[in-house]
Coordinates of C-alpha atoms in Angstrom, one line a residue:
M1 CA -10.4 -67.1 -19.6
G2 CA -11.4 -70.6 -18.4
I3 CA -12.4 -71.7 -14.9
L4 CA -9.4 -72.7 -12.8
P5 CA -9.9 -75.8 -10.7
N6 CA -8.8 -74.2 -7.4
Q7 CA -11.2 -71.2 -7.7
F8 CA -14.0 -73.1 -6.1
G9 CA -12.5 -74.9 -3.1
E10 CA -11.8 -78.6 -2.5
F11 CA -14.4 -81.3 -2.2
D12 CA -13.8 -85.0 -1.6
W13 CA -15.6 -86.6 -4.5
Q14 CA -13.8 -89.9 -4.0
D15 CA -14.6 -92.1 -6.9
D16 CA -17.8 -90.2 -8.0
S17 CA -18.4 -90.0 -11.7
L18 CA -21.2 -89.0 -14.1
L19 CA -24.0 -91.4 -14.7
H20 CA -25.9 -92.1 -17.9
H21 CA -28.9 -94.5 -17.8
G22 CA -30.3 -96.0 -21.0
S23 CA -33.6 -97.8 -21.4
D24 CA -34.1 -97.6 -17.6
L25 CA -34.2 -93.8 -17.5
V26 CA -37.1 -92.7 -15.2
I27 CA -37.0 -89.0 -14.5
Y28 CA -38.5 -87.4 -11.4
E29 CA -39.1 -83.6 -11.8
M30 CA -38.4 -82.1 -8.5
H31 CA -38.5 -78.7 -6.8
I32 CA -36.0 -78.7 -4.0
R33 CA -38.1 -76.8 -1.5
G34 CA -41.4 -78.3 -2.5
F35 CA -40.1 -81.8 -2.3
T36 CA -38.7 -81.5 1.2
M37 CA -40.3 -78.6 3.0
N38 CA -43.6 -80.1 4.2
P39 CA -43.6 -81.9 7.5
N40 CA -45.1 -84.9 5.8
S41 CA -41.7 -85.3 4.1
G42 CA -40.6 -87.1 7.2
I43 CA -37.2 -85.5 7.4
A44 CA -35.6 -83.4 10.2
E45 CA -36.7 -79.8 10.2
A46 CA -33.2 -78.5 9.8
H47 CA -33.0 -80.2 6.4
R48 CA -36.4 -79.3 5.0
G49 CA -36.4 -77.2 1.9
T50 CA -32.7 -77.9 1.2
F51 CA -30.2 -79.9 -0.9
L52 CA -29.5 -82.0 2.1
G53 CA -33.2 -82.7 2.5
V54 CA -33.0 -84.5 -0.9
V55 CA -30.3 -86.7 0.5
D56 CA -32.6 -87.8 3.3
K57 CA -35.3 -88.7 0.7
I58 CA -33.1 -90.9 -1.5
P59 CA -34.7 -94.2 -0.1
Y60 CA -38.1 -92.9 -1.1
L61 CA -36.8 -92.1 -4.7
L62 CA -35.3 -95.6 -4.9
E63 CA -38.6 -97.1 -3.7
L64 CA -40.4 -95.3 -6.6
G65 CA -37.8 -96.7 -9.1
I66 CA -36.4 -93.3 -10.0
T67 CA -33.1 -93.3 -11.9
A68 CA -32.7 -89.5 -12.5
V69 CA -33.9 -86.4 -10.8
E70 CA -34.5 -83.2 -12.8
L71 CA -34.2 -80.3 -10.4
M72 CA -36.3 -77.3 -11.2
P73 CA -34.1 -74.2 -11.4
I74 CA -31.5 -74.0 -8.6
F75 CA -29.4 -71.1 -10.0
Q76 CA -29.4 -68.1 -7.7
F77 CA -32.7 -66.2 -8.1
D78 CA -34.2 -63.2 -6.5
P79 CA -36.0 -64.4 -3.3
D80 CA -38.0 -61.2 -3.2
D81 CA -39.6 -61.2 -6.6
G82 CA -42.4 -63.6 -5.6
H83 CA -41.6 -66.4 -8.2
Y84 CA -41.5 -69.7 -6.2
W85 CA -40.3 -71.9 -9.1
G86 CA -36.9 -70.3 -9.6
Y87 CA -37.3 -69.4 -13.3
M88 CA -36.0 -65.8 -12.8
P89 CA -32.2 -66.4 -12.5
L90 CA -29.7 -63.8 -11.4
N91 CA -26.5 -65.8 -11.7
F92 CA -25.8 -68.9 -13.9
F93 CA -22.9 -70.1 -11.7
S94 CA -24.3 -70.1 -8.2
P95 CA -26.6 -72.5 -6.4
H96 CA -29.6 -70.7 -4.7
H97 CA -28.5 -69.7 -1.2
A98 CA -31.9 -70.5 0.4
Y99 CA -31.5 -74.2 -0.5
A100 CA -28.7 -74.5 2.0
T101 CA -29.2 -75.4 5.7
D102 CA -27.7 -72.0 6.7
P103 CA -28.2 -69.5 3.9
S104 CA -25.8 -67.0 5.5
A105 CA -22.9 -69.4 5.8
C106 CA -22.1 -69.6 2.0
N107 CA -22.1 -73.4 2.1
Q108 CA -24.8 -74.0 -0.6
R109 CA -22.1 -75.1 -3.1
D110 CA -20.8 -77.9 -0.9
E111 CA -24.3 -79.0 0.2
F112 CA -25.2 -79.2 -3.5
R113 CA -22.2 -81.3 -4.2
T114 CA -23.0 -83.5 -1.1
M115 CA -26.4 -84.1 -2.6
A116 CA -25.0 -84.9 -6.1
K117 CA -22.5 -87.3 -4.7
A118 CA -25.2 -89.1 -2.6
L119 CA -27.6 -89.4 -5.5
H120 CA -24.8 -90.8 -7.7
A121 CA -24.0 -93.4 -5.0
A122 CA -27.6 -94.5 -5.2
G123 CA -27.5 -94.7 -9.0
I124 CA -29.5 -91.6 -9.6
E125 CA -28.6 -89.0 -12.3
V126 CA -28.7 -85.3 -11.5
I127 CA -30.2 -83.2 -14.3
L128 CA -30.7 -79.4 -13.9
D129 CA -33.5 -77.5 -15.4
V130 CA -31.5 -74.5 -16.7
V131 CA -32.9 -71.1 -17.8
Y132 CA -30.6 -69.6 -20.4
N133 CA -33.3 -67.8 -22.3
H134 CA -34.0 -64.8 -19.9
T135 CA -33.0 -63.4 -16.6
R136 CA -34.7 -61.6 -13.7
E137 CA -34.1 -58.2 -15.2
G138 CA -37.2 -58.3 -17.3
D139 CA -38.2 -55.6 -19.7
H140 CA -37.5 -51.8 -19.7
L141 CA -39.7 -51.6 -16.6
G142 CA -37.9 -54.3 -14.7
P143 CA -34.9 -54.0 -12.3
T144 CA -31.3 -53.6 -13.2
Y145 CA -29.0 -56.2 -11.6
N146 CA -26.1 -56.7 -14.0
W147 CA -26.4 -57.1 -17.8
K148 CA -28.7 -54.1 -18.3
G149 CA -26.1 -52.0 -16.5
I150 CA -23.2 -53.4 -18.5
D151 CA -24.4 -53.8 -22.1
S152 CA -28.1 -54.5 -22.8
S153 CA -27.8 -54.9 -26.5
T154 CA -25.1 -57.6 -26.1
A155 CA -27.0 -59.5 -23.4
Y156 CA -30.5 -59.2 -24.7
M157 CA -32.3 -59.2 -28.0
M158 CA -33.5 -55.7 -28.8
T159 CA -36.5 -54.7 -31.0
G160 CA -35.7 -51.2 -32.0
D161 CA -39.0 -50.1 -30.6
P162 CA -38.5 -47.4 -27.9
T163 CA -41.8 -48.3 -26.2
A164 CA -40.9 -52.0 -25.9
P165 CA -37.1 -52.2 -26.5
Y166 CA -36.6 -55.8 -25.3
A167 CA -37.8 -58.8 -27.3
S168 CA -39.9 -61.2 -25.3
H169 CA -39.7 -64.6 -27.0
S170 CA -39.3 -66.0 -23.5
G171 CA -42.6 -64.4 -22.3
T172 CA -40.8 -62.5 -19.5
G173 CA -40.1 -59.2 -21.2
N174 CA -36.4 -59.9 -22.0
T175 CA -34.8 -62.7 -24.1
L176 CA -31.2 -63.5 -23.8
H177 CA -29.2 -62.8 -27.0
T178 CA -27.9 -66.3 -27.6
A179 CA -26.8 -65.4 -31.2
N180 CA -24.2 -63.2 -29.6
Q181 CA -20.7 -64.8 -29.2
A182 CA -20.1 -63.4 -25.7
V183 CA -23.5 -64.7 -24.5
R184 CA -22.8 -68.1 -26.0
R185 CA -19.5 -68.2 -24.3
M186 CA -21.1 -67.4 -20.9
I187 CA -23.7 -70.1 -21.3
V188 CA -21.1 -72.8 -22.3
D189 CA -18.8 -71.8 -19.4
S190 CA -21.8 -72.1 -17.1
L191 CA -22.5 -75.6 -18.4
R192 CA -18.9 -76.6 -18.0
F193 CA -18.9 -75.3 -14.4
W194 CA -21.9 -77.4 -13.4
D195 CA -20.4 -80.4 -15.2
S196 CA -16.8 -80.3 -13.9
H197 CA -17.2 -78.7 -10.4
M198 CA -20.6 -79.8 -9.4
H199 CA -20.8 -83.2 -11.2
V200 CA -24.1 -82.6 -12.9
D201 CA -25.1 -85.3 -15.4
G202 CA -27.3 -83.4 -17.7
F203 CA -29.3 -80.3 -18.5
R204 CA -32.9 -79.7 -19.4
F205 CA -33.0 -76.4 -21.4
D206 CA -36.1 -74.2 -20.7
L207 CA -37.7 -72.8 -23.9
A208 CA -34.8 -74.1 -25.9
S209 CA -36.2 -72.8 -29.2
V210 CA -34.9 -69.4 -28.2
F211 CA -31.5 -70.8 -29.1
T212 CA -32.6 -71.0 -32.7
R213 CA -33.4 -67.3 -33.0
N214 CA -31.2 -64.8 -34.8
S215 CA -30.5 -61.4 -33.4
D216 CA -33.6 -60.0 -35.2
G217 CA -35.8 -62.8 -33.8
T218 CA -36.1 -64.8 -37.0
I219 CA -35.6 -68.6 -36.8
N220 CA -32.4 -70.3 -37.9
L221 CA -33.0 -74.1 -38.2
D222 CA -29.9 -74.8 -40.4
D223 CA -27.1 -74.3 -37.9
P224 CA -27.8 -72.2 -34.8
P225 CA -24.4 -71.4 -33.3
I226 CA -25.2 -72.1 -29.7
I227 CA -26.8 -75.5 -30.5
S228 CA -23.6 -76.5 -32.2
E229 CA -21.3 -75.1 -29.5
I230 CA -23.1 -77.0 -26.8
G231 CA -23.5 -80.2 -28.7
T232 CA -19.9 -80.4 -29.9
D233 CA -18.1 -79.1 -26.7
A234 CA -15.6 -81.8 -25.6
D235 CA -16.2 -81.1 -21.9
L236 CA -20.0 -81.7 -22.3
S237 CA -19.7 -84.8 -24.5
D238 CA -20.9 -87.1 -21.7
N239 CA -23.7 -84.8 -20.5
R240 CA -27.4 -85.5 -21.2
L241 CA -28.9 -82.6 -23.2
I242 CA -32.7 -82.2 -23.1
A243 CA -34.6 -79.5 -25.0
E244 CA -38.0 -78.0 -24.3
P245 CA -38.4 -77.5 -28.0
W246 CA -40.6 -74.4 -28.1
D247 CA -40.6 -70.8 -26.9
A248 CA -43.2 -68.2 -25.8
S249 CA -43.5 -66.6 -29.3
G250 CA -44.9 -69.6 -31.1
A251 CA -41.8 -71.5 -32.2
Y252 CA -42.6 -75.2 -31.9
Q253 CA -39.8 -77.5 -33.0
L254 CA -40.7 -80.9 -31.5
G255 CA -39.0 -83.8 -33.2
K256 CA -37.0 -83.5 -36.4
R257 CA -37.5 -79.7 -36.5
F258 CA -35.2 -79.1 -33.6
P259 CA -31.6 -78.8 -34.9
G260 CA -29.7 -80.9 -32.5
Q261 CA -29.3 -84.6 -33.2
R262 CA -27.9 -85.6 -29.8
W263 CA -30.5 -83.6 -27.9
M264 CA -33.4 -85.3 -26.2
Q265 CA -36.7 -83.5 -26.2
W266 CA -39.8 -83.1 -24.0
N267 CA -42.5 -84.8 -26.0
A268 CA -45.6 -82.7 -25.6
R269 CA -47.5 -84.8 -28.1
N270 CA -47.1 -87.8 -25.8
R271 CA -48.5 -85.7 -22.9
D272 CA -51.5 -84.6 -24.9
T273 CA -52.2 -88.0 -26.4
V274 CA -52.2 -89.8 -23.0
Q275 CA -54.3 -87.1 -21.4
R276 CA -56.9 -87.3 -24.1
F277 CA -56.9 -91.1 -24.1
V278 CA -57.5 -91.2 -20.3
R279 CA -60.2 -88.5 -20.6
G280 CA -62.0 -90.8 -23.0
D281 CA -61.6 -88.9 -26.3
R282 CA -62.6 -91.0 -29.3
G283 CA -60.3 -92.2 -32.0
M284 CA -57.1 -92.1 -29.9
I285 CA -55.9 -95.7 -30.2
T286 CA -53.8 -95.2 -33.3
E287 CA -52.2 -92.0 -31.9
L288 CA -51.6 -93.7 -28.6
M289 CA -49.9 -96.7 -30.2
T290 CA -47.6 -94.3 -32.2
R291 CA -46.5 -92.6 -28.9
L292 CA -46.0 -96.0 -27.1
Y293 CA -43.9 -97.2 -30.0
G294 CA -41.5 -94.2 -29.7
S295 CA -43.1 -91.4 -31.8
C296 CA -41.4 -92.5 -34.9
D297 CA -43.3 -89.8 -36.8
L298 CA -41.5 -87.2 -34.8
F299 CA -38.2 -88.9 -34.4
P300 CA -37.6 -90.8 -37.7
D301 CA -34.6 -93.1 -37.8
D302 CA -33.6 -92.6 -41.4
L303 CA -30.5 -91.5 -43.2
M304 CA -31.6 -87.9 -43.4
H305 CA -32.5 -87.4 -39.8
A306 CA -30.7 -90.2 -37.9
L307 CA -33.1 -89.6 -34.9
Q308 CA -34.2 -92.4 -32.6
P309 CA -37.1 -93.0 -30.2
P310 CA -34.8 -92.7 -27.1
L311 CA -34.5 -89.0 -27.8
S312 CA -38.2 -88.6 -26.8
I313 CA -38.8 -87.7 -23.1
N314 CA -42.3 -89.1 -22.6
Y315 CA -44.3 -87.5 -19.8
I316 CA -47.9 -86.9 -18.8
T317 CA -47.8 -83.9 -16.5
S318 CA -45.1 -81.5 -15.5
H319 CA -44.7 -78.2 -13.5
D320 CA -46.3 -76.4 -16.4
G321 CA -49.7 -78.0 -15.7
S322 CA -51.6 -79.8 -13.0
T323 CA -50.4 -82.6 -10.8
L324 CA -51.4 -86.1 -11.8
Y325 CA -54.0 -86.1 -9.0
D326 CA -55.6 -82.8 -10.2
Q327 CA -55.6 -84.1 -13.8
T328 CA -58.3 -86.6 -12.8
A329 CA -60.0 -84.5 -10.1
Y330 CA -60.9 -81.3 -12.0
N331 CA -62.4 -80.6 -15.5
H332 CA -61.0 -77.1 -15.5
K333 CA -57.9 -75.4 -14.3
C334 CA -58.3 -74.6 -10.6
N335 CA -55.1 -72.8 -9.6
W336 CA -56.2 -69.9 -7.5
A337 CA -54.3 -70.6 -4.3
N338 CA -51.0 -69.0 -5.5
G339 CA -52.5 -65.6 -6.1
H340 CA -52.1 -65.3 -9.8
N341 CA -55.8 -65.3 -10.6
N342 CA -55.8 -68.7 -12.2
T343 CA -53.8 -67.4 -15.2
D344 CA -50.8 -69.6 -14.9
G345 CA -50.5 -73.2 -16.0
A346 CA -51.8 -75.0 -19.0
D347 CA -55.5 -75.9 -19.5
E348 CA -54.7 -79.5 -20.6
F349 CA -57.0 -82.3 -21.3
R350 CA -58.6 -83.0 -18.0
W351 CA -61.3 -85.3 -16.7
D352 CA -62.7 -85.2 -13.2
C353 CA -63.8 -88.9 -13.2
G354 CA -67.4 -87.8 -12.6
W355 CA -66.9 -85.8 -9.4
E356 CA -65.4 -82.3 -9.6
G357 CA -62.8 -81.5 -7.0
D358 CA -62.0 -83.5 -3.9
D359 CA -64.4 -82.0 -1.3
G360 CA -67.0 -84.3 0.0
I361 CA -66.2 -87.3 -2.1
P362 CA -67.7 -90.4 -0.6
P363 CA -65.0 -93.0 0.3
N364 CA -66.2 -95.4 -2.3
Q365 CA -65.9 -92.8 -5.1
R366 CA -62.5 -91.4 -4.4
M367 CA -60.9 -93.2 -7.3
I368 CA -63.7 -93.1 -9.8
A369 CA -67.4 -92.5 -9.6
P370 CA -69.8 -95.3 -10.5
R371 CA -71.1 -95.0 -14.1
S372 CA -74.6 -94.3 -12.8
Q373 CA -73.3 -91.1 -11.0
R374 CA -71.3 -89.6 -13.9
S375 CA -72.8 -86.8 -16.0
T376 CA -74.0 -87.7 -19.5
F377 CA -71.0 -85.9 -20.9
H378 CA -68.5 -88.0 -19.0
Q379 CA -70.4 -91.2 -19.7
D380 CA -69.9 -90.6 -23.4
R381 CA -66.2 -89.8 -23.0
S382 CA -65.1 -92.3 -20.4
P383 CA -62.8 -95.1 -21.5
F384 CA -64.1 -97.2 -18.6

C-alpha cells in the first residue's frame, strides 16, 4: 500500500521544487544540533538545536558559498541511548522530535519542511544522511523496539550462530536484511516519503556496501536488487544518490566496483591523498594530480563503465574523523572528551604543524610554527 497524500497534513510549499546543482556543488555536512546549539551561533535561544535554527543560519551558509547541506541523521532515534550523532534510527519515516522547537507539540515535520523550503529559496539543496543498514535494536543483547518483536529473520541478516545470531556488517551488532523484498520495499517507501512529502533533494547512504550483501553475507556485485530498485524508481529519478561505498566488514567498493552508475560516491582516496600531501609525505604529486583531475582511475569514462568524474564526492574531513582544525593541530587522535576512551573516529594522516595541540601556542605560531621550531621529523615531512 502506497503513501496517500492526505495522510501527512497540508503544507504550503508554494512553488518550491527540488534542486540539483552541477559543477557548483559544494556540500556542507551538518549536524542539526551541533550547528545551531552553541550560543556562538548567534541565533535566538528558542531556535538553537532545531530545524528552524538552520533557517536562521542560511545567510552564513550563503557567505561560505554552500550550495547543498548534507544533514547528519535526522530520522527519529533513541534520545536515551547516548549516541549524539543520530546513527541509531528507530523510525525511517519520522524527523527526530528533539530537533523541533517544542518536542512535545508534534510539529517537527512542519518545521523540517519550513527548513527545506527556506533552503531551497536560497538555492541550497537538502541531502539527508540516511541509515538503512541497521537500527537501534542492536544484537541479541540489545533492546527490542519493533522489528525484533515482529520478525527478526526478515528484518535482519542472521548468522545461524546461537551465540551471535545477528550479522554485524554494519558494526552495530545487527545488519538490515536488504536482500529481503519486504525490507527493500520499506526502504524505497521511506525514500519516496522524504522526496514527495518533505522535498528532500538527495540521500547519502551510510555504509552503502551493505546493500550489496546477500542473505548469507556474501557480496553480489552483479545486480544487487535494492541498488536497482532505488536507482530505477520513477519517483526518485530526480534525487541525488550518494553512496558511502564500504561497510564495517571489509567491503570496499569505491569507484567502478560499486554497482550503481547514477550513484555518486564519497571518495576516501581523495581524502587520504590530500591529507598526506598536506602532511608532507613524499611522492604525492602524481597521486594528487589524479585526484584533482577527477579520479579517472576510479571513475573511468569508457564504454564498459560509463562513469564520470562528477560522481566523485571529494572531501578532506568528515564526521568520521577530526575537524579540519584538529587535522593540523594534533599528530594523533585526541578524542577523549566524549567519554568513549578515544576509540571512535579514524586515525587519519595528521600533522600538527610543529606544535601539538592548541594550548599555549604563541600568537605568531598559531597558523604554523617557524621552521626552526619544528621537530626534525616534521622538518623532513613538511611541504613548506
